[in-house]
Coordinates of C-alpha atoms in Angstrom, one line a residue:
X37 CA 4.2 -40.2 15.3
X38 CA 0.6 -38.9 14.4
X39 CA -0.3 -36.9 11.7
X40 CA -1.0 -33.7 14.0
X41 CA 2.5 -33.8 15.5
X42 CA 3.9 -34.9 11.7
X43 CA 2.0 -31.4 10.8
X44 CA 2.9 -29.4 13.9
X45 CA 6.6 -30.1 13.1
X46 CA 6.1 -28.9 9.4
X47 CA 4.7 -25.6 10.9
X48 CA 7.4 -25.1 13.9
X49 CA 10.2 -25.2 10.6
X50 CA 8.5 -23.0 8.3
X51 CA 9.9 -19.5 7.6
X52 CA 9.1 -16.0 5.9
X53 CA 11.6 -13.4 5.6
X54 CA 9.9 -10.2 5.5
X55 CA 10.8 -6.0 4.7
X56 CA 8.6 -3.7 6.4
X57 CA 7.9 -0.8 4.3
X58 CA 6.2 2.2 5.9
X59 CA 7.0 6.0 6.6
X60 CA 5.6 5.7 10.1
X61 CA 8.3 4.0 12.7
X62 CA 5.7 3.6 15.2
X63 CA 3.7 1.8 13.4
X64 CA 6.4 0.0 11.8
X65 CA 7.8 -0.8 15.5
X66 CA 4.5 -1.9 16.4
X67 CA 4.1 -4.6 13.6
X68 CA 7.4 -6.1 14.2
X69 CA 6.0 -6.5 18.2
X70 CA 3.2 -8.1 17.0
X71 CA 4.5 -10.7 14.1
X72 CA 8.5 -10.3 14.2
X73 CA 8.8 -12.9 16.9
X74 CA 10.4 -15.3 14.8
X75 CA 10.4 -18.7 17.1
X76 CA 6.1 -18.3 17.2
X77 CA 4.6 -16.7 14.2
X78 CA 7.6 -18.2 11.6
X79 CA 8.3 -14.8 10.6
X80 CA 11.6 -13.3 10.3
X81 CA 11.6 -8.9 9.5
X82 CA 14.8 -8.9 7.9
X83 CA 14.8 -5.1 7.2
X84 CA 12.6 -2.0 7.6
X85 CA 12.2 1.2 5.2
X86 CA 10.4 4.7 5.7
X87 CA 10.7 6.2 2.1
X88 CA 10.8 4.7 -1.4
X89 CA 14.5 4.7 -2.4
X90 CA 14.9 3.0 1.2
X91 CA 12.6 0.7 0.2
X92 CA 13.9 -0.2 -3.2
X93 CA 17.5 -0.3 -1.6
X94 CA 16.6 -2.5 1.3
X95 CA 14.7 -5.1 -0.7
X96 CA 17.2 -5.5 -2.8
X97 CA 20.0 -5.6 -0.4
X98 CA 17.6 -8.3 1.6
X99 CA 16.0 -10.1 -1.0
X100 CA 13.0 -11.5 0.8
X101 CA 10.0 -13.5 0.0
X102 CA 7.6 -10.6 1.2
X103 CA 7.3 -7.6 1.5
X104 CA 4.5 -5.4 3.8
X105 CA 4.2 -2.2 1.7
X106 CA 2.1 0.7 2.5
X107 CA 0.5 2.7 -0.5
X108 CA 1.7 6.5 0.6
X109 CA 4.7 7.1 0.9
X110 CA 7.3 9.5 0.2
X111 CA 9.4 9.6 -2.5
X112 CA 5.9 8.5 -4.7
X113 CA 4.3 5.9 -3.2
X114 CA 3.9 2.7 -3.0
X115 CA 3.3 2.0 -6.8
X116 CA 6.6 3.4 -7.4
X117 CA 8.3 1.0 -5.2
X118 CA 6.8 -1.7 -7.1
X119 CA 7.7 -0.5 -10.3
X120 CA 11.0 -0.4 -9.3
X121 CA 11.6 -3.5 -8.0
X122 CA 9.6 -5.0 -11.1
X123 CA 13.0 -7.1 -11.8
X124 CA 12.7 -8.7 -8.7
X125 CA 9.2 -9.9 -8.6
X126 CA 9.5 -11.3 -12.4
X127 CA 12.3 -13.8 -11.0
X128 CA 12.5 -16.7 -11.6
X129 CA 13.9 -18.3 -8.9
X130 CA 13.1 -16.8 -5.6
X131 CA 10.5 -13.8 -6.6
X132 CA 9.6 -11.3 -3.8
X133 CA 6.1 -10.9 -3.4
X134 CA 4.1 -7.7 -2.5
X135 CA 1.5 -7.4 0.2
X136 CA 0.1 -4.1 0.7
X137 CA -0.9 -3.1 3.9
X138 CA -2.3 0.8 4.3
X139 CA -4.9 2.4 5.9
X140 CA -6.4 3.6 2.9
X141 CA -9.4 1.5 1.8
X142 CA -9.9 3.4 -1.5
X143 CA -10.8 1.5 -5.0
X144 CA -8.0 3.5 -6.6
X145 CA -5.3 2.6 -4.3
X146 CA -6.1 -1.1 -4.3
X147 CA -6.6 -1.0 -8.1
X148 CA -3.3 0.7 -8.6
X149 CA -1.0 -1.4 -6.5
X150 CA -2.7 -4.4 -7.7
X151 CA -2.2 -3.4 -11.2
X152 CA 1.7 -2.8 -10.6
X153 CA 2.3 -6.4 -9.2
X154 CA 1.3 -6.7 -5.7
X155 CA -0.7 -10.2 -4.5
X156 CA -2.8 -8.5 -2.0
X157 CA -4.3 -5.9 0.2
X158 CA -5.0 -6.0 3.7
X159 CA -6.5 -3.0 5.9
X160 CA -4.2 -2.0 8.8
X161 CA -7.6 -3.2 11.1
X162 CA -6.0 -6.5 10.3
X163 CA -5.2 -9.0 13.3
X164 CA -1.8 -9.8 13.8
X165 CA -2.6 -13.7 13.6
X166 CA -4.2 -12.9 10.5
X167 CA -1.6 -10.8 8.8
X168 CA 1.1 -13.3 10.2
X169 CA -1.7 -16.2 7.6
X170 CA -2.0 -13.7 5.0
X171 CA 2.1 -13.3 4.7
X172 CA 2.6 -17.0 4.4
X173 CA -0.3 -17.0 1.5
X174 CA 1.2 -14.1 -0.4
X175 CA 4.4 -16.2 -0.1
X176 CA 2.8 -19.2 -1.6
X177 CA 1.7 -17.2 -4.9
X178 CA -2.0 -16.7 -3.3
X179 CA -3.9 -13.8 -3.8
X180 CA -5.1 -11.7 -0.2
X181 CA -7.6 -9.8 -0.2
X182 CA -9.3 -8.1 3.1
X183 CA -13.0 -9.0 2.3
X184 CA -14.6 -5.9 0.9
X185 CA -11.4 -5.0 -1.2
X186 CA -11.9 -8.0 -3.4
X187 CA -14.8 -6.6 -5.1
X188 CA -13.0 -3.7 -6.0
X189 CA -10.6 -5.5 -8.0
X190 CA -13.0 -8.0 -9.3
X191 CA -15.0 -4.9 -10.8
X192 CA -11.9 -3.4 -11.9
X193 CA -10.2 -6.4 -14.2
X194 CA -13.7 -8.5 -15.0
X195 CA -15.5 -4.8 -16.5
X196 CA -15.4 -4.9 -20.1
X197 CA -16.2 -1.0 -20.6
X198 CA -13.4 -0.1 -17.7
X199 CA -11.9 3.1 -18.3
X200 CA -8.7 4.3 -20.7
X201 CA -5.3 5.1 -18.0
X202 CA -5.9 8.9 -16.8
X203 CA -2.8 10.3 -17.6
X204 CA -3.4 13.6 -15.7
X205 CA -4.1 11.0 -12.9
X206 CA -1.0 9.5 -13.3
X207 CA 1.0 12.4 -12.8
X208 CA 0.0 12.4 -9.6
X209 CA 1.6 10.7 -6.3
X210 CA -0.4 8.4 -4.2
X211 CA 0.2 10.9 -1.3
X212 CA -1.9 13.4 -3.9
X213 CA -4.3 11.6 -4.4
X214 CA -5.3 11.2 -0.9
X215 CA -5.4 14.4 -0.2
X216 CA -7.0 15.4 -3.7
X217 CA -9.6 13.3 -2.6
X218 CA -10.3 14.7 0.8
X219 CA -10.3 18.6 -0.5
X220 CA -12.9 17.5 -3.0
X221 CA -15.2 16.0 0.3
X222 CA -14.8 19.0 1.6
X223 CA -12.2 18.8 4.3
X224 CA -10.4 21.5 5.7
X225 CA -6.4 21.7 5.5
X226 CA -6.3 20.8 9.6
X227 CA -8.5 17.9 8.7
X228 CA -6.4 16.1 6.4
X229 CA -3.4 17.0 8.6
X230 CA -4.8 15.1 11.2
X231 CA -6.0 12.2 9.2
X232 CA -2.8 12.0 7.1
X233 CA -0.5 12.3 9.6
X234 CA 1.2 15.2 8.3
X235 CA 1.6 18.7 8.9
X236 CA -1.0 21.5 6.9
X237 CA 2.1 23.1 5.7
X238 CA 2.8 20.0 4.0
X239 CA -1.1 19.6 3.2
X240 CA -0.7 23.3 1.4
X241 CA 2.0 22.2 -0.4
X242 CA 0.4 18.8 -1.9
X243 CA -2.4 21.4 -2.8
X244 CA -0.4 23.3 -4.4
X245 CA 1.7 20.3 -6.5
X246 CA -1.9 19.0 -7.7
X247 CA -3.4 22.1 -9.0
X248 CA 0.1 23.0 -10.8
X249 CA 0.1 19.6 -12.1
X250 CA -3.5 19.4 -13.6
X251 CA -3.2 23.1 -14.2
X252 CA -6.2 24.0 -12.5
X253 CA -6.6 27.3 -10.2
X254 CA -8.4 26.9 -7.2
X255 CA -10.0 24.4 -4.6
X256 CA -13.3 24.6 -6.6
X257 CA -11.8 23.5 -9.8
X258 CA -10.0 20.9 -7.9
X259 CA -13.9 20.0 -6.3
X260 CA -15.4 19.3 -9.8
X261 CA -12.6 17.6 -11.5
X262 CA -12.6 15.2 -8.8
X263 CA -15.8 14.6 -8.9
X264 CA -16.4 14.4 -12.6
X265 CA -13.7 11.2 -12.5
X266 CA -16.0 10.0 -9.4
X267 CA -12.7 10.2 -7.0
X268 CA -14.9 11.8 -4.2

């Protein structure tokens, strides 16, 4: 036997068993067309969640090796899945690992699922042969970065003046923070609707959980706090 069939037969047995985390089930469906096909790409979807206590309940039902998370999610995000299944990825025997996979290119969302324990974050521009590569990496302890995000956590954890933990930050949801960020650009409620997927009565009422929340009283307000912590 040559080596290429020797290494072609290592690849034909190798297996992933993967949870799909995110609150859109097209999207979800979509990913599992395009990787889920066990016999070719190697990986396996085991199990699917649209929220965060489906998500916690799921992966630790399934166990798997990795999971595809998405940063906004109900129930308070993506970070707060992670925190919950902190257990779980400090295993060890058998740790699940964390690949985040979101729309959202933003510094602060990489930085803070990084920061609670995920290996990587990919852009959902990602190719399906390359997320199928980037799964097996994350499930080999790498670290996966889609190239311009790197920077942002190399900046983040090699700064030696980086800044204290917001706590009036922290209060906030991922979800809120998005559209925190897109009122201070300037965006109208319809706008982020669209953008976020969501409807502007729910827009309104993220609006209204932020400025209750950082007891502020008006979009304004909102504006410059924003941009004083150069969220904008």
């Amino acid at each position: 036997m040559t080596e290429d069939e020797k290494n072609a037969g290592v690849g034909e047995t190798r297996r992933v068993r993967v949870v799909l985390v995110d609150d859109h089930r097209m999207f979800r469906t979509g990913v599992q067309a395009e990787i889920g096909e066990t016999a070719r790409t190697g990986v396996e979807v085991v199990g699917e969640a649209a929220d965060v206590d489906q998500a916690v309940t799921v992966i630790t039902a399934t166990r798997p090796e990795v999971v595809l998370l998405d940063v906004h999610l109900p129930g308070g995000g993506g970070v707060e899945v992670l925190r919950r299944c902190a257990p779980l990825m400090a295993a060890a025997e058998n740790p699940v690992r964390f690949l985040a996979l979101s729309v959202s290119d933003a510094a602060e969302d990489v930085i803070g699922v990084i920061r609670g324990g995920a290996r990587g974050y990919v852009t959902k521009t990602i190719t399906g042969t390359d997320l199928v590569d980037s799964v097996f990496r994350v499930q080999d302890g790498d670290a996966v970065f889609s190239p311009r995000l790197a920077g942002f956590v190399l900046d983040a954890f090699a700064s030696t003046d980086a800044p204290p933990v917001d706590e009036d930050l922290d209060r906030l949801t991922q979800r809120e923070r998005e559209v925190l960020r897109l009122i201070a650009r300037g965006y109208a409620y319809k706008e982020i609707a669209k953008q976020l997927f969501i409807s502007v009565k729910t827009v309104e009422s993220h609006v209204s959980a932020v400025l209750r929340k950082l007891q502020l009283s008006n979009r304004h307000e909102l504006t410059r706090w924003a941009t004083a912590r150069r969220l904008v």
